[in-house]
Coordinates of C-alpha atoms and ligand atoms in Angstrom, one line a residue:
M258 CA 105.2 69.0 105.2
V259 CA 108.1 70.2 107.6
T260 CA 108.6 70.8 110.9
S261 CA 110.3 74.0 112.0
G262 CA 110.8 73.6 115.9
H263 CA 106.7 73.2 117.2
C264 CA 105.7 74.4 113.9
T265 CA 104.5 72.2 111.0
Y266 CA 103.6 74.1 107.6
T267 CA 102.8 72.7 104.9
S268 CA 105.1 73.3 102.1
K269 CA 103.1 74.3 99.7
A270 CA 103.1 78.2 100.2
M271 CA 99.6 80.1 101.1
N272 CA 97.4 82.6 99.5
V273 CA 96.2 85.2 101.7
L274 CA 93.2 87.6 101.6
I275 CA 93.5 90.9 103.8
I276 CA 90.0 92.8 103.7
G277 CA 89.9 96.7 104.4
S278 CA 91.7 99.5 102.3
G279 CA 94.2 101.8 105.0
A280 CA 97.4 102.3 106.0
R281 CA 96.5 98.9 108.2
E282 CA 95.7 96.9 105.7
H283 CA 98.8 98.2 103.6
A284 CA 101.1 97.4 106.4
F285 CA 99.6 94.1 106.8
A286 CA 100.1 93.4 103.1
R287 CA 103.3 94.2 103.2
A288 CA 104.3 91.9 106.9
V289 CA 102.6 88.8 105.2
A290 CA 104.3 89.5 101.9
A291 CA 107.6 89.1 103.6
S292 CA 106.8 85.2 104.2
P293 CA 108.3 82.8 102.2
R294 CA 104.9 80.6 103.1
V295 CA 102.9 82.8 101.4
E296 CA 102.4 82.5 97.8
R297 CA 100.1 85.9 96.5
V298 CA 98.5 88.2 98.8
F299 CA 94.7 89.4 97.8
V300 CA 94.0 92.9 99.5
A301 CA 90.0 93.6 98.9
P302 CA 89.7 96.6 98.0
G303 CA 93.3 97.6 98.9
N304 CA 94.1 101.1 98.2
G305 CA 96.9 102.8 95.7
G306 CA 100.0 101.7 97.5
T307 CA 98.7 98.1 97.5
A308 CA 98.2 98.2 93.7
L309 CA 101.9 99.5 93.2
M310 CA 103.5 96.9 95.8
G311 CA 103.2 94.3 93.0
G312 CA 105.2 90.8 93.5
K313 CA 102.9 89.1 95.9
V314 CA 100.5 91.6 96.3
C315 CA 97.1 92.4 94.0
N316 CA 93.8 94.6 94.7
V317 CA 91.1 92.9 94.7
P318 CA 87.6 95.3 93.6
L319 CA 85.8 93.8 96.5
K320 CA 84.9 96.4 99.4
A321 CA 85.1 94.8 102.9
V322 CA 81.2 94.3 104.0
Q323 CA 80.6 92.3 100.6
L324 CA 80.5 89.5 102.9
D325 CA 79.2 87.1 100.7
E326 CA 81.5 88.2 97.7
L327 CA 84.6 87.6 99.7
L328 CA 83.6 84.5 100.6
V329 CA 83.4 83.4 97.5
F330 CA 86.5 84.8 95.9
A331 CA 88.2 83.3 98.8
R332 CA 87.0 79.6 97.8
E333 CA 87.4 80.5 94.4
S334 CA 91.2 82.1 94.9
G335 CA 92.7 79.5 97.1
I336 CA 92.8 81.6 100.3
G337 CA 93.9 79.4 103.4
L338 CA 93.8 82.5 105.7
T339 CA 92.1 85.5 105.8
V340 CA 92.9 88.4 108.0
V341 CA 90.3 91.3 108.8
G342 CA 91.6 94.7 109.3
P343 CA 88.5 96.7 110.1
E344 CA 85.1 96.8 112.7
Q345 CA 82.4 96.2 109.9
P346 CA 82.7 93.3 108.9
L347 CA 83.9 91.9 112.4
E348 CA 80.3 93.4 113.5
M349 CA 78.6 92.0 110.3
G350 CA 79.8 88.4 111.2
L351 CA 82.0 87.5 108.4
V352 CA 84.1 85.1 110.7
D353 CA 81.1 83.4 111.5
L354 CA 80.3 83.0 108.1
F355 CA 84.0 81.9 107.1
R356 CA 84.2 79.8 109.4
K357 CA 80.9 78.5 108.6
A358 CA 82.9 77.3 105.3
D359 CA 85.4 75.8 106.6
M360 CA 87.5 79.0 105.7
K361 CA 90.5 79.7 107.8
V362 CA 90.3 83.6 109.2
V363 CA 91.9 85.7 112.1
G364 CA 89.1 87.7 113.8
P365 CA 86.7 87.7 116.7
V366 CA 83.3 86.2 115.8
Q367 CA 80.2 88.7 115.8
A368 CA 79.6 87.7 119.7
A369 CA 83.3 88.4 120.3
A370 CA 83.7 91.3 118.3
R371 CA 80.5 93.2 120.4
L372 CA 83.5 94.0 122.8
E373 CA 83.9 97.1 120.0
S374 CA 80.9 97.2 118.3
S375 CA 78.4 97.8 121.6
K376 CA 79.8 100.2 124.2
V377 CA 76.8 98.5 127.0
F378 CA 78.0 95.3 126.0
S379 CA 81.8 95.8 126.5
K380 CA 81.0 97.3 129.9
E381 CA 78.8 95.5 131.5
F382 CA 81.4 92.8 130.4
M383 CA 84.2 94.6 132.5
R384 CA 81.7 95.1 135.2
R385 CA 80.6 90.9 135.3
H386 CA 84.6 90.2 135.1
G387 CA 86.1 92.8 137.9
I388 CA 87.8 94.5 135.0
P389 CA 89.0 98.0 135.3
T390 CA 87.2 100.7 134.1
A391 CA 85.3 104.1 134.2
G392 CA 81.3 103.7 136.5
Y393 CA 79.0 104.2 134.1
R394 CA 75.1 104.1 133.5
V395 CA 73.3 102.9 130.4
F396 CA 70.6 104.7 129.1
G397 CA 68.0 103.9 126.1
S398 CA 65.9 107.6 126.3
K399 CA 66.7 111.4 126.5
E400 CA 63.9 111.6 129.6
S401 CA 66.0 108.9 131.6
A402 CA 69.9 110.1 130.5
M403 CA 68.7 113.6 131.3
A404 CA 67.2 113.2 134.5
H405 CA 71.1 111.5 135.3
I406 CA 72.3 114.3 134.7
G407 CA 70.0 116.4 136.4
S408 CA 70.6 114.6 139.3
L409 CA 74.7 114.4 139.2
G410 CA 76.4 117.7 141.5
E411 CA 78.6 119.6 139.8
E412 CA 81.7 117.7 141.4
H413 CA 80.9 114.8 139.0
F414 CA 81.8 117.1 136.1
P415 CA 83.1 116.1 133.2
Q416 CA 80.9 112.9 132.3
V417 CA 81.9 111.6 129.4
I418 CA 78.8 110.2 126.9
K419 CA 79.0 107.6 124.4
A420 CA 76.9 106.0 121.7
S421 CA 76.6 101.9 122.6
G422 CA 77.3 101.1 118.8
L423 CA 79.7 101.6 116.6
C424 CA 80.7 105.5 115.2
A425 CA 84.3 105.3 113.6
G426 CA 85.4 106.7 116.7
K427 CA 83.6 109.9 116.6
G428 CA 80.8 108.8 119.1
V429 CA 82.4 110.2 122.0
I430 CA 81.6 113.5 123.9
V431 CA 83.2 114.8 126.5
A432 CA 81.0 117.1 128.6
D433 CA 82.2 119.9 131.2
G434 CA 79.6 120.7 133.0
R435 CA 75.7 119.8 133.0
N436 CA 74.4 122.2 130.6
E437 CA 77.1 120.9 128.3
A438 CA 75.8 117.4 128.5
L439 CA 72.4 117.9 128.4
S440 CA 72.6 120.0 125.2
A441 CA 74.9 116.8 123.8
L442 CA 71.9 115.0 124.5
R443 CA 69.2 117.1 122.8
E444 CA 71.7 116.5 120.0
I445 CA 72.2 112.3 120.1
F446 CA 68.1 111.6 120.8
D447 CA 66.7 114.9 119.0
D448 CA 69.4 115.6 116.4
R449 CA 70.2 112.2 115.9
I450 CA 73.9 113.1 115.5
F451 CA 75.2 109.6 115.5
G452 CA 71.9 107.9 114.2
S453 CA 70.7 104.6 115.6
A454 CA 74.2 103.7 117.3
A455 CA 73.1 105.8 119.6
D456 CA 69.5 104.3 120.5
E457 CA 71.5 103.4 123.7
V458 CA 74.0 105.8 125.5
V459 CA 76.7 105.0 128.0
I460 CA 77.1 107.7 130.3
E461 CA 80.7 107.2 132.5
D462 CA 82.4 109.2 134.5
F463 CA 85.7 111.4 133.5
L464 CA 89.1 109.2 133.6
R465 CA 91.9 111.2 134.6
G466 CA 95.4 110.3 133.1
Q467 CA 97.3 110.1 129.9
E468 CA 96.4 107.5 127.2
A469 CA 98.1 103.9 125.2
S470 CA 97.0 101.0 123.5
V471 CA 97.9 97.5 124.1
F472 CA 97.3 94.6 121.5
A473 CA 97.1 91.4 121.5
L474 CA 96.8 88.2 119.5
C475 CA 94.6 86.1 120.7
D476 CA 93.6 82.5 119.9
G477 CA 90.8 81.6 122.1
C478 CA 92.1 80.7 125.4
R479 CA 96.2 82.4 124.9
Y480 CA 97.4 85.6 123.8
R481 CA 100.8 87.1 122.2
L482 CA 101.5 90.6 123.1
F483 CA 102.8 93.3 120.4
L484 CA 104.4 96.8 121.6
S485 CA 102.2 98.9 123.4
A486 CA 101.6 102.5 121.4
Q487 CA 100.0 105.9 121.5
D488 CA 97.8 107.7 119.4
H489 CA 97.3 111.1 118.5
K490 CA 93.3 111.5 117.9
R491 CA 93.0 115.2 117.6
I492 CA 93.6 116.8 114.2
G493 CA 95.5 119.9 115.8
D494 CA 98.6 120.6 117.6
G495 CA 98.7 119.9 121.3
D496 CA 95.9 117.9 120.8
T497 CA 93.2 120.4 120.1
G498 CA 90.4 120.4 117.7
K499 CA 88.2 117.5 116.3
N500 CA 89.1 113.8 116.7
T501 CA 89.9 112.4 114.0
G502 CA 90.7 108.3 113.0
G503 CA 94.0 108.8 114.1
M504 CA 97.0 111.5 113.2
G505 CA 100.1 109.9 113.8
A506 CA 101.0 107.2 116.9
Y507 CA 104.7 105.6 118.1
A508 CA 105.2 102.7 119.8
P509 CA 106.7 101.8 122.1
A510 CA 104.6 104.1 125.0
P511 CA 106.8 104.8 127.8
L512 CA 103.8 105.1 129.8
V513 CA 103.3 101.6 129.1
T514 CA 106.0 100.3 131.8
P515 CA 106.8 96.7 132.3
E516 CA 104.9 96.9 135.5
V517 CA 102.2 98.4 134.0
M518 CA 102.0 95.2 131.0
R519 CA 102.4 93.4 133.7
K520 CA 99.1 94.7 135.6
V521 CA 97.5 94.8 131.7
E522 CA 97.8 91.3 131.2
E523 CA 96.9 90.5 134.9
R524 CA 93.6 92.6 135.1
V525 CA 92.1 92.9 131.6
I526 CA 93.8 90.4 129.2
R527 CA 93.5 87.3 130.9
P528 CA 90.2 87.8 132.1
T529 CA 88.9 89.1 129.5
L530 CA 90.3 85.7 127.9
E531 CA 88.7 84.1 130.4
G532 CA 85.4 85.7 130.5
M533 CA 84.5 85.6 126.8
A534 CA 85.2 81.8 127.0
S535 CA 83.2 81.0 129.9
E536 CA 80.3 83.1 128.3
G537 CA 80.7 80.8 125.1
S538 CA 82.2 83.7 122.4
P539 CA 85.9 82.6 123.0
Y540 CA 87.9 85.3 121.5
T541 CA 90.5 84.8 118.6
G542 CA 92.0 87.6 116.8
F543 CA 93.4 91.0 117.7
L544 CA 92.6 92.3 121.0
Y545 CA 93.1 96.6 121.0
V546 CA 93.0 97.4 124.4
G547 CA 92.7 101.3 124.9
L548 CA 94.2 102.8 128.6
M549 CA 94.1 105.8 130.6
I550 CA 97.0 105.2 133.3
E551 CA 97.0 107.1 136.0
G552 CA 99.9 106.8 138.4
G553 CA 100.9 103.4 137.4
E554 CA 97.3 102.4 137.5
P555 CA 95.5 101.3 134.2
S556 CA 91.8 101.2 133.0
V557 CA 90.0 100.4 129.9
V558 CA 88.9 103.1 128.0
E559 CA 87.3 101.1 125.4
F560 CA 88.2 97.6 123.6
N561 CA 88.4 97.2 119.9
A562 CA 88.2 94.2 118.2
R563 CA 91.0 94.6 115.7
L564 CA 94.3 96.4 115.5
G565 CA 94.3 100.1 115.5
D566 CA 95.1 102.7 112.4
P567 CA 97.3 104.3 112.9
E568 CA 98.8 101.9 115.6
T569 CA 99.3 99.4 113.2
Q570 CA 101.2 101.4 111.0
V571 CA 104.3 100.8 114.3
V572 CA 103.5 97.9 115.5
L573 CA 103.6 95.7 112.8
P574 CA 106.9 96.6 111.4
L575 CA 108.3 96.5 114.7
L576 CA 107.4 93.1 115.0
K577 CA 111.1 90.7 114.0
S578 CA 109.5 87.1 113.6
D579 CA 107.2 85.9 111.1
L580 CA 103.9 87.9 111.4
F581 CA 101.7 85.2 108.8
D582 CA 103.5 82.4 111.2
A583 CA 101.9 83.8 113.9
L584 CA 98.3 84.4 112.0
L585 CA 98.1 81.0 110.8
A586 CA 98.9 80.4 114.9
S587 CA 96.3 82.2 116.1
V588 CA 94.0 80.1 114.4
D589 CA 95.4 76.2 114.4
G590 CA 96.7 76.5 117.7
G591 CA 100.2 76.7 119.0
L592 CA 99.8 80.4 119.8
D593 CA 102.1 80.0 122.5
E594 CA 104.9 78.3 120.2
V595 CA 105.2 79.9 117.5
P596 CA 108.2 83.2 117.2
F597 CA 107.2 86.4 118.5
E598 CA 110.2 88.6 118.4
M599 CA 110.2 92.5 118.5
H600 CA 112.8 94.6 117.0
P601 CA 115.0 96.8 119.5
G602 CA 114.3 100.9 118.5
S603 CA 110.6 102.3 118.4
A604 CA 108.7 103.4 115.4
A605 CA 107.1 106.4 114.8
T606 CA 104.1 107.2 111.7
V607 CA 102.7 110.5 110.4
V608 CA 99.7 110.6 109.0
V609 CA 99.2 112.9 106.2
A610 CA 95.8 114.0 105.5
S611 CA 93.6 116.1 102.8
G612 CA 93.4 119.8 104.1
G613 CA 89.8 120.4 105.6
Y614 CA 90.0 117.1 106.9
P615 CA 87.9 115.6 109.5
D616 CA 85.2 118.0 108.0
V617 CA 84.9 118.5 104.3
F618 CA 88.2 117.9 101.6
E619 CA 88.8 117.4 98.1
T620 CA 89.8 114.3 96.4
G621 CA 91.6 113.7 93.4
R622 CA 94.9 115.6 93.9
V623 CA 97.6 114.1 92.2
I624 CA 100.2 112.4 94.7
T625 CA 104.1 112.7 93.8
I626 CA 106.3 111.0 96.1
D627 CA 110.4 111.9 95.8
S628 CA 112.6 109.0 95.0
G629 CA 114.6 107.8 98.1
A630 CA 111.3 109.2 100.6
E631 CA 111.5 105.5 101.1
S632 CA 114.2 103.0 102.4
Q633 CA 113.7 99.7 103.0
D634 CA 114.4 99.2 106.8
E635 CA 114.2 102.8 107.7
V636 CA 111.3 104.3 106.3
M637 CA 107.8 102.9 104.8
I638 CA 105.0 104.9 103.0
F639 CA 101.6 103.5 104.3
H640 CA 98.7 104.5 102.0
A641 CA 95.1 104.8 103.2
G642 CA 93.2 107.4 101.1
T643 CA 95.0 107.2 97.6
V644 CA 94.0 105.2 94.2
L645 CA 95.8 104.7 91.1
D646 CA 93.9 106.7 88.3
D647 CA 94.6 106.3 84.8
G648 CA 98.2 105.6 86.4
R649 CA 98.7 108.3 88.5
L650 CA 98.3 108.6 92.3
V651 CA 95.7 111.0 93.3
T652 CA 93.6 111.2 97.0
S653 CA 90.7 109.5 97.7
G654 CA 90.4 110.3 101.3
G655 CA 91.0 112.2 104.2
R656 CA 93.5 110.4 105.5
V657 CA 95.9 110.3 102.7
L658 CA 99.5 108.7 103.7
S659 CA 101.2 107.4 107.0
V660 CA 104.9 107.5 106.9
T661 CA 107.2 105.6 109.2
A662 CA 110.2 105.5 110.5
L663 CA 112.4 103.1 112.4
G664 CA 114.6 104.0 114.8
P665 CA 117.3 103.3 117.5
N666 CA 115.0 105.7 119.6
L667 CA 111.8 107.6 118.9
K668 CA 114.0 110.8 118.4
V669 CA 115.8 109.3 115.7
C670 CA 112.7 108.2 114.4
L671 CA 110.7 111.2 114.1
E672 CA 113.3 112.8 112.9
R673 CA 112.8 110.3 109.7
A674 CA 109.6 110.1 109.7
Y675 CA 109.3 114.2 109.5
R676 CA 112.2 113.9 106.5
A677 CA 110.0 111.4 104.6
V678 CA 106.5 113.5 105.1
G679 CA 109.0 116.9 103.4
R680 CA 109.1 114.5 100.3
V681 CA 105.5 113.4 99.7
H682 CA 103.6 116.5 97.9
F683 CA 100.0 117.2 97.0
D684 CA 97.4 120.6 97.0
G685 CA 96.3 120.7 100.4
A686 CA 98.6 118.7 102.3
Y687 CA 97.6 118.7 106.1
Y688 CA 99.8 117.0 108.8
R689 CA 100.5 117.4 112.4
R690 CA 104.1 118.5 113.4
D691 CA 104.0 117.8 116.9
I692 CA 103.8 113.9 116.7
G693 CA 105.5 111.9 119.6
A694 CA 106.8 115.0 121.2
K695 CA 105.2 114.6 124.5
A696 CA 107.4 111.5 124.4
L697 CA 110.7 112.7 123.9
Ligands
AMP802 P1 86.1 105.6 122.6 O1 86.0 105.8 121.5 O2 85.6 104.9 123.7 O3 88.0 105.5 122.9 O4 86.7 107.3 123.2 C1 87.5 108.4 122.3 C2 88.4 109.2 123.4 O5 87.4 109.8 124.5 C3 89.2 108.3 124.2 O6 90.4 108.1 123.1 C4 89.7 109.6 125.3 O7 90.4 110.5 124.2 C5 88.1 109.9 125.3 N1 87.7 109.0 126.5 C6 86.7 108.2 126.4 N2 86.1 107.7 127.5 C7 87.2 108.5 128.9 C8 86.9 108.7 129.9 N3 86.0 107.6 130.9 N4 87.6 109.6 130.7 C9 87.7 110.1 129.8 N5 88.6 110.0 128.3 C10 87.9 109.6 127.8
LIG803 N1 93.5 105.1 116.4 C1 92.0 104.0 117.2 C2 91.2 103.1 116.3 O1 91.6 102.4 115.8 O2 90.6 103.0 116.5

């Protein structure tokens, strides 16, 4: 054992398992592999980018939802720490399963992950603990929801209709008027557009303002903050068109001033950690707080029980200190004592997607990346929907690459990121041209 400051490390380096297949998990793999205390990094299932990393990193052909198989793999491979990227395994209870088997894992238990997996739980939790959020009602049938909409005067619109369950970020309809809300309810309850995720719906007031997100790493009572970020959810320039998983992001978000961050800590993060602990499910892992900010006053739009994608691709590269040490401390204790420093400056990421996304798109397109497109400390290309097929890198999903650049300010980051985007090629590649533009 060696002791450095307050942190005690076993001298033997650790094997880490990262669960997921997106650019978020590629960014995790890169950050964790940089730690001298990490021996090997396994990514399940990973993607073409993690397959090409080499060195400490390799893929494991297990999906994020194969919980039992992942546990067997983790035991047999001497995994010392597991990090969960996406929400489905959290909702399914991966953390509960691993903990029961005495395996260290970063993420919330199933009951705590309800902050994301059940909008009804999350809204009721916020109401119980006085956390600022839009006023809402919950409905379990079309008739009661339609009667409620019918009873609202036109001045109460827009109203926001949300499936309670997980919907890959797509289970939200903003209805500008009564007729639109009624037809949305018919689609939800009769046509089942959100499936069983919408057995219950939340209908809430529309919040005005600008969106930004705050991310905390939590150990059940303490937390450390990453930089704030802003996502671009719509497919088209100028925030037009359909919602996507996220087409680009930047950090820090100028909207989250130190004063706003203080309010978020005081009114949201601390009451959330205290509330979860007092209700018997202490919150551990990453807490993503999606905010609407109007006149410097933050309100919670949503919680996620994980880091965001593409936000991770800007937030992790801006962490200067060792991510692995902080992750381990969030499980073992000592989170408040571990170094947690940010680089000065900014980061931006531009997502390059398959033409047609978020609707139908083709896969199997060969990807080429010009040599020199990436540079060690300035430009990183994180992969999402890519696979290695007979040694060739080909597209396999909607969001294909997430091109991140660091720099002294957002303007420089965006120039660097877009220059690198010009050096990646595949048929039908699509990206937004206005990432970060609003913040300049
Ligand atoms: P959610 O899945 O709850 O984050 O909602 C997806 C997106 O819908 C958010 O990022 C917002 O852009 C929008 N949205 C959700 N709830 C509200 C609300 N109450 N007021 C305004 N916009 C909202
Ligand atoms: N970028 C939004 C999310 O990960 O939920």
